[in-house]
Every structure is written in C-alpha cells, then in structure tokens.
Short mmCIF file of C-alpha atoms in Angstrom, two decimals:
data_model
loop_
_atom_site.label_atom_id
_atom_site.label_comp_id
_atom_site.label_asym_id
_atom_site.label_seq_id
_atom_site.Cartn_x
_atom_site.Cartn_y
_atom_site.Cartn_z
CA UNK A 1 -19.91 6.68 -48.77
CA UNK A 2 -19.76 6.11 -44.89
CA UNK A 3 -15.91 6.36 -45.26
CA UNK A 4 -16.08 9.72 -46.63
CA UNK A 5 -17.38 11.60 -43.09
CA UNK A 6 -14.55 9.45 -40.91
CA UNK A 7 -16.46 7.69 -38.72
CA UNK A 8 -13.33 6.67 -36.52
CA UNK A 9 -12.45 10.16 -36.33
CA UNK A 10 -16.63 11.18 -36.11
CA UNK A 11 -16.75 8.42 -32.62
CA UNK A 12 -13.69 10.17 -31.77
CA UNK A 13 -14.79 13.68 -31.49
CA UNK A 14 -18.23 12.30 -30.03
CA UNK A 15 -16.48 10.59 -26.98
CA UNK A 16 -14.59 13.31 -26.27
CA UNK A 17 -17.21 16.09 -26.39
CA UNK A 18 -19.15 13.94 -24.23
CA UNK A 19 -16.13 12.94 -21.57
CA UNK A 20 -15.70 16.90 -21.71
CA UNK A 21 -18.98 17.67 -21.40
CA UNK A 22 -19.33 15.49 -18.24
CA UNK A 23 -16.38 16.97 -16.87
CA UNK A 24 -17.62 20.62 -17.44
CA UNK A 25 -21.30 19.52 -15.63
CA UNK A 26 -19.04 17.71 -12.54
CA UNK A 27 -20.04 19.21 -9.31
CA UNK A 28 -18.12 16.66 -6.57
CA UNK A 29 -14.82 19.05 -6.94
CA UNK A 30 -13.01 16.00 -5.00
CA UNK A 31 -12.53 14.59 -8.65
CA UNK A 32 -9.29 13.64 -8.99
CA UNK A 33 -8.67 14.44 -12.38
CA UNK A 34 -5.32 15.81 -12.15
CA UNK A 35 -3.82 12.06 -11.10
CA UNK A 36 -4.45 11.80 -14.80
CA UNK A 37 -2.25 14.46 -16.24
CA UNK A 38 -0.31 13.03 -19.21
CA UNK A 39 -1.47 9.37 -18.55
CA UNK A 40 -2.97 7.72 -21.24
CA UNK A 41 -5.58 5.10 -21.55
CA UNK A 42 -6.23 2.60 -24.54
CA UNK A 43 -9.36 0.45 -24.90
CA UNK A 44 -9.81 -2.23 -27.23
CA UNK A 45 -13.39 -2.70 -27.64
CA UNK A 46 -14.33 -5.71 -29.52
CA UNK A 47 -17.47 -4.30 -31.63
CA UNK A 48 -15.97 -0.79 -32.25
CA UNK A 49 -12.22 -2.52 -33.88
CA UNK A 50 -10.38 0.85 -33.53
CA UNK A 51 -8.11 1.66 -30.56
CA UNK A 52 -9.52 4.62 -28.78
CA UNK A 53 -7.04 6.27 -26.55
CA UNK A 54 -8.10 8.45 -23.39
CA UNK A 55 -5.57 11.53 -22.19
CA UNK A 56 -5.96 14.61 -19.87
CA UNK A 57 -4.21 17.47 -20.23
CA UNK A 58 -5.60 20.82 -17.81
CA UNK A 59 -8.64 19.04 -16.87
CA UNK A 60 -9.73 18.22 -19.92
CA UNK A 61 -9.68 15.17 -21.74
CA UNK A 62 -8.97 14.32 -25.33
CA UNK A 63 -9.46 11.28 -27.78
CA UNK A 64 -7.21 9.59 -30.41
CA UNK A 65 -8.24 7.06 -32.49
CA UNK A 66 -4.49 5.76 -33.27
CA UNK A 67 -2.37 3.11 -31.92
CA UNK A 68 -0.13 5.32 -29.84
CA UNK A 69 1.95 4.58 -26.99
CA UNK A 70 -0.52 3.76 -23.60
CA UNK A 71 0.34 3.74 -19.33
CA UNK A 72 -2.65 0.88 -19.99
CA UNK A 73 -4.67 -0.88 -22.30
CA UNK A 74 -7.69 -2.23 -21.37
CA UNK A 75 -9.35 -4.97 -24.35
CA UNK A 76 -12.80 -5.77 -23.42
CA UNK A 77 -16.15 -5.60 -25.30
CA UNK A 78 -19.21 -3.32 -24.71
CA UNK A 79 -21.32 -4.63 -22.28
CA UNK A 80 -18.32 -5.40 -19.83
CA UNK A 81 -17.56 -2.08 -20.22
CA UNK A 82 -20.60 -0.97 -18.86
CA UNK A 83 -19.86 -2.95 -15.53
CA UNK A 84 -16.53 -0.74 -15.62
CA UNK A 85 -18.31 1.62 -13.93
CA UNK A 86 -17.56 0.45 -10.72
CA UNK A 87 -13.54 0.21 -10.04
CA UNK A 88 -14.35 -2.79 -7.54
CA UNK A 89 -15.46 -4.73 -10.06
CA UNK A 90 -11.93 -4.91 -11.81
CA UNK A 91 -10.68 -7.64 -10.02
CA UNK A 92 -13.81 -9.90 -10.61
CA UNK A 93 -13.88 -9.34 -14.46
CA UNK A 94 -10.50 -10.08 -15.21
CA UNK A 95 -10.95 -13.13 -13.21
CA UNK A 96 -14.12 -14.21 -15.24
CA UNK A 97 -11.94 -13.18 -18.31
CA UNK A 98 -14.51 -10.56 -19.91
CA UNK A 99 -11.47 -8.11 -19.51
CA UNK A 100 -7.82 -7.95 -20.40
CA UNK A 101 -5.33 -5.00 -19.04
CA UNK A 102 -1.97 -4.60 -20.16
CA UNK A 103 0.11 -2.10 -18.54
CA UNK A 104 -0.15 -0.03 -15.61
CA UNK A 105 -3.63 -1.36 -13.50
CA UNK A 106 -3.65 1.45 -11.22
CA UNK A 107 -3.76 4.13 -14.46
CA UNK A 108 -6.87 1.75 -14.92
CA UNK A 109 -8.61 2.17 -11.80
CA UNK A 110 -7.97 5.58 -11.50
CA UNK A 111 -9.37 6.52 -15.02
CA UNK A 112 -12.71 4.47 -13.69
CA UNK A 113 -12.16 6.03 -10.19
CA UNK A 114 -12.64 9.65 -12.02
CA UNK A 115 -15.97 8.57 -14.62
CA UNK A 116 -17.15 6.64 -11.15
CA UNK A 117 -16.96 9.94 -9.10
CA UNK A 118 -18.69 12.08 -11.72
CA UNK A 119 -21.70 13.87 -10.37
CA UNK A 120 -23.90 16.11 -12.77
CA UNK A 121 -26.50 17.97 -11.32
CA UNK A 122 -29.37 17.16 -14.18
CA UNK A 123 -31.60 19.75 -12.49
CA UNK A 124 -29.59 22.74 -12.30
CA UNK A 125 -28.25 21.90 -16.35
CA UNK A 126 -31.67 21.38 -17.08
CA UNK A 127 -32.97 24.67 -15.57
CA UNK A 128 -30.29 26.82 -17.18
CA UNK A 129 -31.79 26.20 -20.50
CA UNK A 130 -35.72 26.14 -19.71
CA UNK A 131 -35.79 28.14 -16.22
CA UNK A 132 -36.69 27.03 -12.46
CA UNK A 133 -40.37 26.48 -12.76
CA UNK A 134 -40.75 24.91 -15.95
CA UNK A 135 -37.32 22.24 -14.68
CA UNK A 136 -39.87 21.83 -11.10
CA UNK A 137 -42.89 21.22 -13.16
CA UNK A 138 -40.83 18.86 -15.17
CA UNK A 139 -38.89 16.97 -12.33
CA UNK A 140 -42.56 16.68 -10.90
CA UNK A 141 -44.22 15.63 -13.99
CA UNK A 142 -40.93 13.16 -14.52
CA UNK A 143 -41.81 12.08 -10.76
CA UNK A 144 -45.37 11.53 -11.37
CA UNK A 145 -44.75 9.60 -14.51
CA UNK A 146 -41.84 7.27 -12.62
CA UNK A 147 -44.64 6.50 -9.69
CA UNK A 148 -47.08 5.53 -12.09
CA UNK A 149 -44.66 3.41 -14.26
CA UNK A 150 -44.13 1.67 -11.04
CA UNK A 151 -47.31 0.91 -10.30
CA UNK A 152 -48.24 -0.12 -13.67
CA UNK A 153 -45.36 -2.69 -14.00
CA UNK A 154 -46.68 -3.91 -9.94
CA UNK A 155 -50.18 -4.18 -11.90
CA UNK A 156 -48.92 -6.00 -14.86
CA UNK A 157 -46.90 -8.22 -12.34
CA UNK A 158 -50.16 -9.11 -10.56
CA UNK A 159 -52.21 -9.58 -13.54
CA UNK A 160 -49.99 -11.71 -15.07
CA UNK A 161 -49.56 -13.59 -11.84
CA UNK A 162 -53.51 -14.22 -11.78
CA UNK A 163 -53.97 -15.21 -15.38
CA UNK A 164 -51.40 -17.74 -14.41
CA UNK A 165 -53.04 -19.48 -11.63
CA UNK A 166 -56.83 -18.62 -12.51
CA UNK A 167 -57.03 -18.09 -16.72
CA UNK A 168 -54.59 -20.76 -17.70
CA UNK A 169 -54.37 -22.85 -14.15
CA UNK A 170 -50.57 -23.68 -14.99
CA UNK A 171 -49.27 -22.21 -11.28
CA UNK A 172 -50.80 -22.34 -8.05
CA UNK A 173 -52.31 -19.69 -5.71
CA UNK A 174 -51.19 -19.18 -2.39
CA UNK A 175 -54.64 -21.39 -0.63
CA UNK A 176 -53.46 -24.14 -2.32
CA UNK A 177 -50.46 -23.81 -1.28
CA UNK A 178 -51.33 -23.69 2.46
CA UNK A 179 -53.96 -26.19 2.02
CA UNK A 180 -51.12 -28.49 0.42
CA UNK A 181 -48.81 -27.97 3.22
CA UNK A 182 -51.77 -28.53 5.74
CA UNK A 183 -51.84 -32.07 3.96
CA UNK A 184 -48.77 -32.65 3.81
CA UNK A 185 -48.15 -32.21 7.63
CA UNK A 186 -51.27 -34.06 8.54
CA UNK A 187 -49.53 -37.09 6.31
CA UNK A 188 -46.41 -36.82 8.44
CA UNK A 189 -48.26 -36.95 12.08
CA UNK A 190 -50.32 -39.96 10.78
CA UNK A 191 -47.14 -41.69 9.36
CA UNK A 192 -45.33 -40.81 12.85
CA UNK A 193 -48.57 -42.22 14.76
CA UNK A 194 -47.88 -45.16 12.69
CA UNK A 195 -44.76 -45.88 13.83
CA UNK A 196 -44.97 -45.39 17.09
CA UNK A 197 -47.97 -48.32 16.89
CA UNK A 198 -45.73 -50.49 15.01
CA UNK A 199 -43.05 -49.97 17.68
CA UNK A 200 -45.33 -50.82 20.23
CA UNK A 201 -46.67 -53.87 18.94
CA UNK A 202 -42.97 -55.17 17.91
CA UNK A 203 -42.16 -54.60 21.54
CA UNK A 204 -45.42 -56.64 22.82
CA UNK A 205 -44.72 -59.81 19.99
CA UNK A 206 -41.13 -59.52 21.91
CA UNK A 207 -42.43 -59.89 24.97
CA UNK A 208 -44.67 -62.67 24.24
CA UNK A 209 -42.30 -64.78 23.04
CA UNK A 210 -39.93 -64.48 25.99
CA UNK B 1 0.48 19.46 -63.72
CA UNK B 2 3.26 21.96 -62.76
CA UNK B 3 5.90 21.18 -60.28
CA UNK B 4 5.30 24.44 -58.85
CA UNK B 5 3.79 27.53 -59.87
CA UNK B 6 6.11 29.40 -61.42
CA UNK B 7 7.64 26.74 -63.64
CA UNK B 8 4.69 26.86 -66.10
CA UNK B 9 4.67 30.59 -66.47
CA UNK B 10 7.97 33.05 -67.00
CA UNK B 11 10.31 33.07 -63.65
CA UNK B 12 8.87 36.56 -62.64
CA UNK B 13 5.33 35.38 -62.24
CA UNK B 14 2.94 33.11 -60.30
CA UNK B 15 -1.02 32.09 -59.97
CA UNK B 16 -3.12 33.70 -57.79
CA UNK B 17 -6.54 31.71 -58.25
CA UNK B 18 -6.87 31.83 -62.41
CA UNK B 19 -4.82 34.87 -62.53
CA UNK B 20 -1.65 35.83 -63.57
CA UNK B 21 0.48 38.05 -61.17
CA UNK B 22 3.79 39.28 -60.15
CA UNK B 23 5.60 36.25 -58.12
CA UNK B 24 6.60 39.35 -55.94
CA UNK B 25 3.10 40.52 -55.25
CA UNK B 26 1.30 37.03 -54.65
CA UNK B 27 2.07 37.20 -50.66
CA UNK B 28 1.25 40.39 -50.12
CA UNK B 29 -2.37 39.69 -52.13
CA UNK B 30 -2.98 36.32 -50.16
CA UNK B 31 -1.98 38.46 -46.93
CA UNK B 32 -5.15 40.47 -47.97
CA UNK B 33 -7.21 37.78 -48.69
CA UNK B 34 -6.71 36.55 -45.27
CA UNK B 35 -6.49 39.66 -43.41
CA UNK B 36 -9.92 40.24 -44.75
CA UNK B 37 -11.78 37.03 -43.59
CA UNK B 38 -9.65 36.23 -40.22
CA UNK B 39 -12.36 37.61 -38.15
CA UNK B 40 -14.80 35.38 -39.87
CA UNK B 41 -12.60 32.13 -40.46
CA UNK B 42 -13.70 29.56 -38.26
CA UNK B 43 -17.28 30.48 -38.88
CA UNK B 44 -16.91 29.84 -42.60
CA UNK B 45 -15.02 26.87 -42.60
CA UNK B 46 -17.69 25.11 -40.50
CA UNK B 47 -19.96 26.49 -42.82
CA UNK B 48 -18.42 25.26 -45.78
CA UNK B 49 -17.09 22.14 -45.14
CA UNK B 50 -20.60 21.38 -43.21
CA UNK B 51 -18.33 20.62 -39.87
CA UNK B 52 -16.30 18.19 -42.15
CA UNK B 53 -12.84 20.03 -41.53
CA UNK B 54 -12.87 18.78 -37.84
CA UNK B 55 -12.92 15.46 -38.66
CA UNK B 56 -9.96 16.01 -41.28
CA UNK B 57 -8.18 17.92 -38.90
CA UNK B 58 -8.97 14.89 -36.44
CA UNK B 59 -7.91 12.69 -39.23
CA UNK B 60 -4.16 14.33 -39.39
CA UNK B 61 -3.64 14.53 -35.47
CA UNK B 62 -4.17 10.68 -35.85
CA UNK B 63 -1.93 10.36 -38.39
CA UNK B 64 0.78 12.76 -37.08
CA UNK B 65 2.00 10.37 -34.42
CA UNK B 66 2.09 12.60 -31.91
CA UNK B 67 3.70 11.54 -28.81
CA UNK B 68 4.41 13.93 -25.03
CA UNK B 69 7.39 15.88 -25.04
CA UNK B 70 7.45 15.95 -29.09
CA UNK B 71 8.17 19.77 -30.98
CA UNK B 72 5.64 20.36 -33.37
CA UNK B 73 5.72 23.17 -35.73
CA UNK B 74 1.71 24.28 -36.86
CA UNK B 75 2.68 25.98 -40.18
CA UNK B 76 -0.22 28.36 -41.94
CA UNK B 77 -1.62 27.08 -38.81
CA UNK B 78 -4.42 29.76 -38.95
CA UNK B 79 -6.85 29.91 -35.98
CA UNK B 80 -4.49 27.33 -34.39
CA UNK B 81 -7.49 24.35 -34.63
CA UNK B 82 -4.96 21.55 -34.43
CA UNK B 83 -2.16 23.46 -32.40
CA UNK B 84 -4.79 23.56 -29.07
CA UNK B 85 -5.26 19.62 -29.84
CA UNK B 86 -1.42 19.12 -30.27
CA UNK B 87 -0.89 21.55 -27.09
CA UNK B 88 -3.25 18.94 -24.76
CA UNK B 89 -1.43 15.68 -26.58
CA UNK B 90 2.76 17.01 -25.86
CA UNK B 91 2.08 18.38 -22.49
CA UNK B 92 4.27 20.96 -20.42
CA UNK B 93 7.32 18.63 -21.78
CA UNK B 94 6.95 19.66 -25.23
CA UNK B 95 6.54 22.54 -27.20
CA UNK B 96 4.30 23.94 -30.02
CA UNK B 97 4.82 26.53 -32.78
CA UNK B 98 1.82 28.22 -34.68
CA UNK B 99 3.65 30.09 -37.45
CA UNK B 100 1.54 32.18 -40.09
CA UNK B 101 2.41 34.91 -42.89
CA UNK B 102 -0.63 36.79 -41.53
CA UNK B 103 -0.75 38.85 -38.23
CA UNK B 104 -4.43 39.25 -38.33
CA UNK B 105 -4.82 35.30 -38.28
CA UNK B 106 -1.80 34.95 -35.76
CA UNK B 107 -3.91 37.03 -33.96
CA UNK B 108 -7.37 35.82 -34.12
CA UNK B 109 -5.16 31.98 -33.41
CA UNK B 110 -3.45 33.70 -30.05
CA UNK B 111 -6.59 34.88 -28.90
CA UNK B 112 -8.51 31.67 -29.42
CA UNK B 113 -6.15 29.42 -27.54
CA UNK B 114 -5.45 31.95 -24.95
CA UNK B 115 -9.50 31.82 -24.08
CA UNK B 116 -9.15 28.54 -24.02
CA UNK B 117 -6.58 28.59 -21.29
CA UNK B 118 -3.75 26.69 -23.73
CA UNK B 119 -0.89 28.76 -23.02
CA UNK B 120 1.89 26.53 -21.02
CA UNK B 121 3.47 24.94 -24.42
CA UNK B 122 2.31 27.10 -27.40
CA UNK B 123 4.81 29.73 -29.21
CA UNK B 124 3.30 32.13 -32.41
CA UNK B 125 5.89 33.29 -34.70
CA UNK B 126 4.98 35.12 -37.91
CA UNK B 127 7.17 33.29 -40.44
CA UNK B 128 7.08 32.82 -44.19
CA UNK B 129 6.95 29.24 -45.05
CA UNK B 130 9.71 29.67 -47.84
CA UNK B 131 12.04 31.11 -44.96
CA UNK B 132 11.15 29.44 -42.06
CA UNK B 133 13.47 31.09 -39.20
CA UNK B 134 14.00 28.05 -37.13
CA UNK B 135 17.40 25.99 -36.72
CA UNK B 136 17.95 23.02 -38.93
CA UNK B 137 16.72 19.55 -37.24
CA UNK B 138 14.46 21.57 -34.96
CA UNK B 139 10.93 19.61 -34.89
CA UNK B 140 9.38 16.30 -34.65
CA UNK B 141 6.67 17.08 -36.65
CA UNK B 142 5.35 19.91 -39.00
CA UNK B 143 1.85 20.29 -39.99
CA UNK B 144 0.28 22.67 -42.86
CA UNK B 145 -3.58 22.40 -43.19
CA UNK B 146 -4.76 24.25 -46.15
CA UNK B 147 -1.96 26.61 -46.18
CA UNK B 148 0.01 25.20 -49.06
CA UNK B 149 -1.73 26.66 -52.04
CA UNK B 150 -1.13 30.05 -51.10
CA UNK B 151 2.05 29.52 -50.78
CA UNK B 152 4.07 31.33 -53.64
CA UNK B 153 6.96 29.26 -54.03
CA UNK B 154 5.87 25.70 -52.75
CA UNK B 155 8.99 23.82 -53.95
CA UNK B 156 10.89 26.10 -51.41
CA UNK B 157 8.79 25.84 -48.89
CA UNK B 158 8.96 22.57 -49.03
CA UNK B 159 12.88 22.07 -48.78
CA UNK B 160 12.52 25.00 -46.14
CA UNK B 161 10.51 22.36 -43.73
CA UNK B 162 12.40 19.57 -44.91
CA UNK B 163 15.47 21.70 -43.53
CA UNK B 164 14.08 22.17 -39.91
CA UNK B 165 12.35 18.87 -39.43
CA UNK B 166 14.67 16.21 -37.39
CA UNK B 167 15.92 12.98 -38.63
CA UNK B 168 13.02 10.57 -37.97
CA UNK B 169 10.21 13.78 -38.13
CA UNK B 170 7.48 14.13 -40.48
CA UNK B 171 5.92 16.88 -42.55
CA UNK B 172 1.87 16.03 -42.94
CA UNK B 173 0.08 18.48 -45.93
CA UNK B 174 -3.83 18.28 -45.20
CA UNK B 175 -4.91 20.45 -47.98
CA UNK B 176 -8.07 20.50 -50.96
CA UNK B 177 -6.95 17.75 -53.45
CA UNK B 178 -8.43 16.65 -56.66
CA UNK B 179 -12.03 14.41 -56.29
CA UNK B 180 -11.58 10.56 -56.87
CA UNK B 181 -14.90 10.58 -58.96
CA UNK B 182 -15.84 12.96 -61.84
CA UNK B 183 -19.55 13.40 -60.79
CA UNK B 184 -18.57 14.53 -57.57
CA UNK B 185 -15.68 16.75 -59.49
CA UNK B 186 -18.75 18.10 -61.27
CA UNK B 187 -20.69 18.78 -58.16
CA UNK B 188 -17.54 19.74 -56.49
CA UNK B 189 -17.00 22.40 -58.77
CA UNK B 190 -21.02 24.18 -58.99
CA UNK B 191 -20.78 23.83 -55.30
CA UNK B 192 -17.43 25.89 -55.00
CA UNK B 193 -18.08 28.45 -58.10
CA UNK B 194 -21.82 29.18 -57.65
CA UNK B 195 -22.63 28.42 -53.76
CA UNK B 196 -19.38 29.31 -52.30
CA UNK B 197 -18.99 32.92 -53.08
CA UNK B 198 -22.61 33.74 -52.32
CA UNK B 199 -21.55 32.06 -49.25
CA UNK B 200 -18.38 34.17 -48.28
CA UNK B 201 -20.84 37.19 -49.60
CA UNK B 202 -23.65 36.67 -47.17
CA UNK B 203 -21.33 35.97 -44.28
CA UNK B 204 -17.99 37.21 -44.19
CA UNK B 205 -19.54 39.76 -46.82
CA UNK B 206 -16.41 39.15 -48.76
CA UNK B 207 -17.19 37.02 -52.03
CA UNK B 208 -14.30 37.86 -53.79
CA UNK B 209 -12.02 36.16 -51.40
CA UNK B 210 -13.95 33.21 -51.47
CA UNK B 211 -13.62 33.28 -55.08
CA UNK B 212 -10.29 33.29 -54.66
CA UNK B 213 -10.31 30.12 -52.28
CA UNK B 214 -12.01 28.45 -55.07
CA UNK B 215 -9.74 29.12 -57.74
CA UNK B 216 -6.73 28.48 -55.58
CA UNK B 217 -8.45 24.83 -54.90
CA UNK B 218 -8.48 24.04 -58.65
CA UNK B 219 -4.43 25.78 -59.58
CA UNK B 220 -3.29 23.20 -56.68
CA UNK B 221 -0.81 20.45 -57.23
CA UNK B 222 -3.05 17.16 -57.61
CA UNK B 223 -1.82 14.70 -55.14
CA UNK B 224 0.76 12.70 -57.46
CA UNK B 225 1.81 15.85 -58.41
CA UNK B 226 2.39 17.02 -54.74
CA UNK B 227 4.07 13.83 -53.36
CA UNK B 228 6.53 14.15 -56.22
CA UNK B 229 7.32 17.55 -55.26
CA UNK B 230 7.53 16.01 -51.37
CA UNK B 231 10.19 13.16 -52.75
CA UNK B 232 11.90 15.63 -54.98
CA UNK B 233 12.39 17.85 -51.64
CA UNK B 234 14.15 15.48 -49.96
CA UNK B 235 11.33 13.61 -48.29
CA UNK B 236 11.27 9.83 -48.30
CA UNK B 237 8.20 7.15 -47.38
CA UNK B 238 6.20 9.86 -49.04
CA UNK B 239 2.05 8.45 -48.80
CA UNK B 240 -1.29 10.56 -49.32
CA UNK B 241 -4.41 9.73 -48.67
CA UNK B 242 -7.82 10.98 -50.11
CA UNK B 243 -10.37 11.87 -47.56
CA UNK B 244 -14.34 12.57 -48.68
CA UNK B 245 -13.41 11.54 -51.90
CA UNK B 246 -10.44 13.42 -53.18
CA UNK B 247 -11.91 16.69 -51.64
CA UNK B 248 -8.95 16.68 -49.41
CA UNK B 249 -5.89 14.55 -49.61
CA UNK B 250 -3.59 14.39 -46.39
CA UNK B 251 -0.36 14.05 -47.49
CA UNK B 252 2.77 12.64 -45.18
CA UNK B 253 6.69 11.91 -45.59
CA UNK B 254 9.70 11.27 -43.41
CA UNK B 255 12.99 12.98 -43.36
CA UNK B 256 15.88 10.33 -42.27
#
C-alpha cells in the first residue's frame, strides 16, 4: 500500500521543497549558490537505499531520486551526515571512514559550503505570518522558557549530585574531599620527617663505627 | 481491446468518452473540453488526484533519464508541470519543447513558467501529436502525461514521435491505466462517475468535461494493449509500469 504514494519520489519532493525553502528564507546574499550551476551531487545514504541527487539550476535546487550521472558522490549514513554541516570536518570523516566521496571533492565542499552559509531569519518568517508583537511576545516567552529550562536541568544536576553523596552515599562531597587531601599531605610530611630521622641516624651508626 | 480507436468502429469515426463521433470532429471537441477547464487545470488535478500527480510526474522525470544538454520534447504537455522540472535538469545547454493542440493551455503553460522565471531553454509550439512538425531524429526524449487518450488517432501519433525521436531516445506515456485489483477498479470507478463530476461542477463549474475525463479514462488502451501499439510503432525495449495500483501506468520504449 506504501508503494502506491511513491515514497522515493514523496522524500524526493520533500527534500527539495525544503532545500528551496531554505534558499528562499537565506538572508547572507554572499551565498555562493551560483558555483553550483549545473553541478550535481549524489548521496548514498545507508538507511534511506535510494540515490538522491542534488542540482541547481537559477538558484534553485532540484532533487532526483535516480542513478544519474554525478560531479560527486558522497556514500555515508545519517548521523555522519549531520556532522556534514561543517565543510572542515570533511577531511576528518573520511579519515575515520564514516564517509566515502567519489568524484570531484571540491563539488563536495562547496555544496556543504552553501547549506553551511545558510542564514534564515526565524523572526522576521515568523512575524510575517502572526505579526510583530505576537513574534516579540513569542521570542520572549521562547526566551523565558529557554532560561528556565536551564535552570531546571542546573537544578536537576545538583539534586542528583546530592542524592548521590547524601541519599545513597555512593560519591563524595567536596569536605571530604579536602579533608582527604588534608590527610593525605599530613601522611607525606610525617613520612618525609621520617626519613630525614632515618638518614640521620644511618649517618651517626656510620660514624660510630669509624 | 482495440489497437486504436477507430479500428473497432467504421474508418470515419472515433470515441469521445462513451460516445460515438465523427473521427474529424473529435479534436476540435477535446480542444473544447480543454479550452474550457485550462484556467482551472492545475487546481483540479491536485484536487483529484489528492496531490498524487506530482509524485507520478516525479516518478517519470526519474525514469526519463534526463541528462544536461539533452532535447526534450513535452508533448500534451499542458500547464508545462514537468517541462519547468526538465528546464532546471538540461540547463542553458539544452533545449525544451512544450507542444499542445490547445492554445488556451499553451497559454496558461507559457504563463506559468514565465512567472516562474524558466525562460532560457523552453520553446511552446502548438502542434498536433499525429503531425508533429519537427525534423526526423530531433529529440532525446519525448514525454506525454495524460495526453494520449485524447488523442484521435493514437497509432499515428505514435509513429509520428517515433519519427522525431533520435536513435538511442525514448518516448515515456504517463497516462490513467487500468487498476491491478478489482475492488479498487470498483472504487475507482464510483469515485470517477459519482465524485468526479460533482467535483469539476463545484470547481471548474464544468461537470460535463469532467465527465468526459472519466469516460476517456475507461475507452483507453489498457497497458498490454498500449505497449503493443508502442512495439508495433516501431519502438523496441518497450516496459510499463503501474503506479497506485494500475491507476496510472508509465509507459517507456527506445527507438535504436
């Protein structure tokens, strides 16, 4: 039944309305999205198992879910693709093996260069559907919620640090700690006084016996 | 099923939907069909195919091969839906052709793609399929989405694309087909008798055309029928393939 609404061709149309829709919101106009005209890009992505090629044609990008012809193909899986994001990171993924290219590696970094320099303004988009004052109200609401988030995870952190060392006693507080060390160091200067007695008498049973 | 539609009924006359008509009048009635729900066309297909024609549409760019620099020639190619993806795919290097009968959807096509701002590589010519006015060996590829059927003479038309397509091209027919399964045949049917032309009434408030569409659907070659006609054409590696159970078939062969 799946087969019958084309999910290759459905993921197809989604990536592209959403690479499009990206590239639409893009405010950083230094973009260089025409180095891409009439260069294609193929991923393999292990968990998808169709070929999904990339081109650009007037700024715009479009999707085919066919084996054609690629400047670069790029065979990875999901989660390394996510690290993609950053074009420095090439170099380091194909060297931990997580990612194979074949073709043209500067058609890949400049395809990751583009998504990389992508900047939507989340505000503005937002306010052009629900107006200035509700997207402030919201941003400040978002804030408000982020700060307290923050502070509940810093609370939870605590917490959990306390039940630790006081509920469960299986880690130690930060007293004992210092209190340990304190022992520790009055060990040492009683072993050193030690030694520097032994010394001395060694020296005097040396003497002795000359 | 018939080879074509005139070779089951007397050589003067063809179908048009469950009708019987003049062979000589058929274009001129499908030109009114269309000319009538041009404006609307794009609305109503979304509406009902549920968005499902994209992803067909999607399906046959897939399919078609297409490569930069390639000719491609977008026959009954309507509101020009897969000649502004083919446009993007050839680039300034190649060249595309939407050819229809109709002015009105030449027009409403032009207009679309010119909004878009797809204008470098695309070419509108109002042809005849049975005629087409193009040098033999011209294209790389020829594409007719749900244009066939209205076609009067489709045996001709089909030699007529076989004629301009290059050694090594391909003609792909996306078009209605006959359902794999007979309870969806069944729904299939209700759907397009009952719901369809209330549909076409409400919107394009034109139900007889839409009746029309629906009949036209059913008097179509099934799809042995229509890769027979393909090989006996000229066409060779000849393949179809149902999509959303029979509802569509797309259709492909090779000249060499």
């Amino acid at each position: 039944m799946m087969n019958w609404l084309l999910p290759t061709q459905m993921l197809g149309g989604a990536i592209e309305a959403a690479i499009n829709q990206a590239l639409a919101k893009n405010i950083n106009t230094r973009v260089p999205i025409e180095q891409l005209a009439g260069k294609h890009l193929k991923i393999h992505i292990d968990e998808i198992g169709v070929p999904i090629t990339i081109g650009f044609s007037q700024s715009t990008a479009y999707v085919l879910t066919d084996d054609v012809e690629s400047d670069c193909t790029i065979s990875t899986s999901l989660k390394t693709l996510a690290e993609l994001k950053q074009s420095q990171q090439l170099t380091e993924l194909i060297k931990q093996e997580k990612l194979d290219i074949q073709g043209d590696l500067k058609t890949a970094q400049q395809f990751a260069q583009v998504f990389e320099q992508l900047t939507i303004d989340w505000q503005s988009e937002i306010a052009k559907h629900i107006g200035d004052v509700a997207t402030y109200r919201l941003s400040q609401a978002f804030g408000f919620v982020q700060e307290k988030a923050d502070f509940a995870k810093q609370q939870i952190s605590e917490d959990f640090s306390q039940w630790l060392v006081y509920e469960k006693k299986l880690a130690v507080n930060n007293v004992e700690i210092q209190h340990f060390k304190n022992d520790v160091n009055q060990v040492s200067q009683r072993v050193n006084g030690l030694m520097q007695r032994l010394t001395k008498l060694d020296q005097q049973i040396n003497f002795t016996k000359e | 099923m018939a080879s074509n539609d005139q070779s089951s009924q007397n050589d003067n006359t063809t179908h048009f939907g469950y009708k019987t008509v003049e062979a000589e009048n058929k274009a001129s009635m499908v030109a009114d069909v269309f000319h009538s729900v041009a404006a609307q066309y794009d609305v109503m297909n979304d509406l009902m195919s549920f968005g499902i024609h994209r992803l067909w549409k999607r399906f046959t760019i897939d399919a078609s091969g297409v490569r930069p620099g390639n000719k491609v020639l977008d026959l009954a190619g309507g509101t020009g839906d897969l000649t502004a993806k083919f446009s993007q795919i050839v680039g300034k290097d190649g060249q595309i052709i939407l050819a229809d009968i109709n002015s009105s959807m030449l027009n409403v096509g032009r207009d679309k793609l010119r909004d878009r701002g797809l204008v470098q590589n695309i070419e509108y010519v109002q042809a005849n399929a049975e005629f087409l006015p193009f040098e033999d060996n011209t294209f790389d590829i020829i594409t007719i989405a749900f244009g066939l059927r209205n076609v009067t003479d489709k045996d001709k038309a089909l030699r007529s694309m076989y004629r301009v397509l290059k050694p090594g091209g391909r003609l792909l027919v996306l078009e209605f087909s006959k359902p794999e399964h007979e309870i969806l045949n069944k729904a299939y049917d209700f759907y397009s008798f009952n719901i369809l032309p209330k549909m076409g009434e409400l919107v394009a408030k034109d139900g007889e055309s839409y009746q029309y569409l629906a009949e036209s659907i059913r008097m179509h070659p099934d799809q042995d029928t229509l890769e027979n006609m393909m090989k006996s054409a000229g066409f060779e590696q000849t393949t179809y393939k149902n999509l959303t159970g029979g509802i569509v078939a797309l259709h492909k062969g090779y000249k060499f």
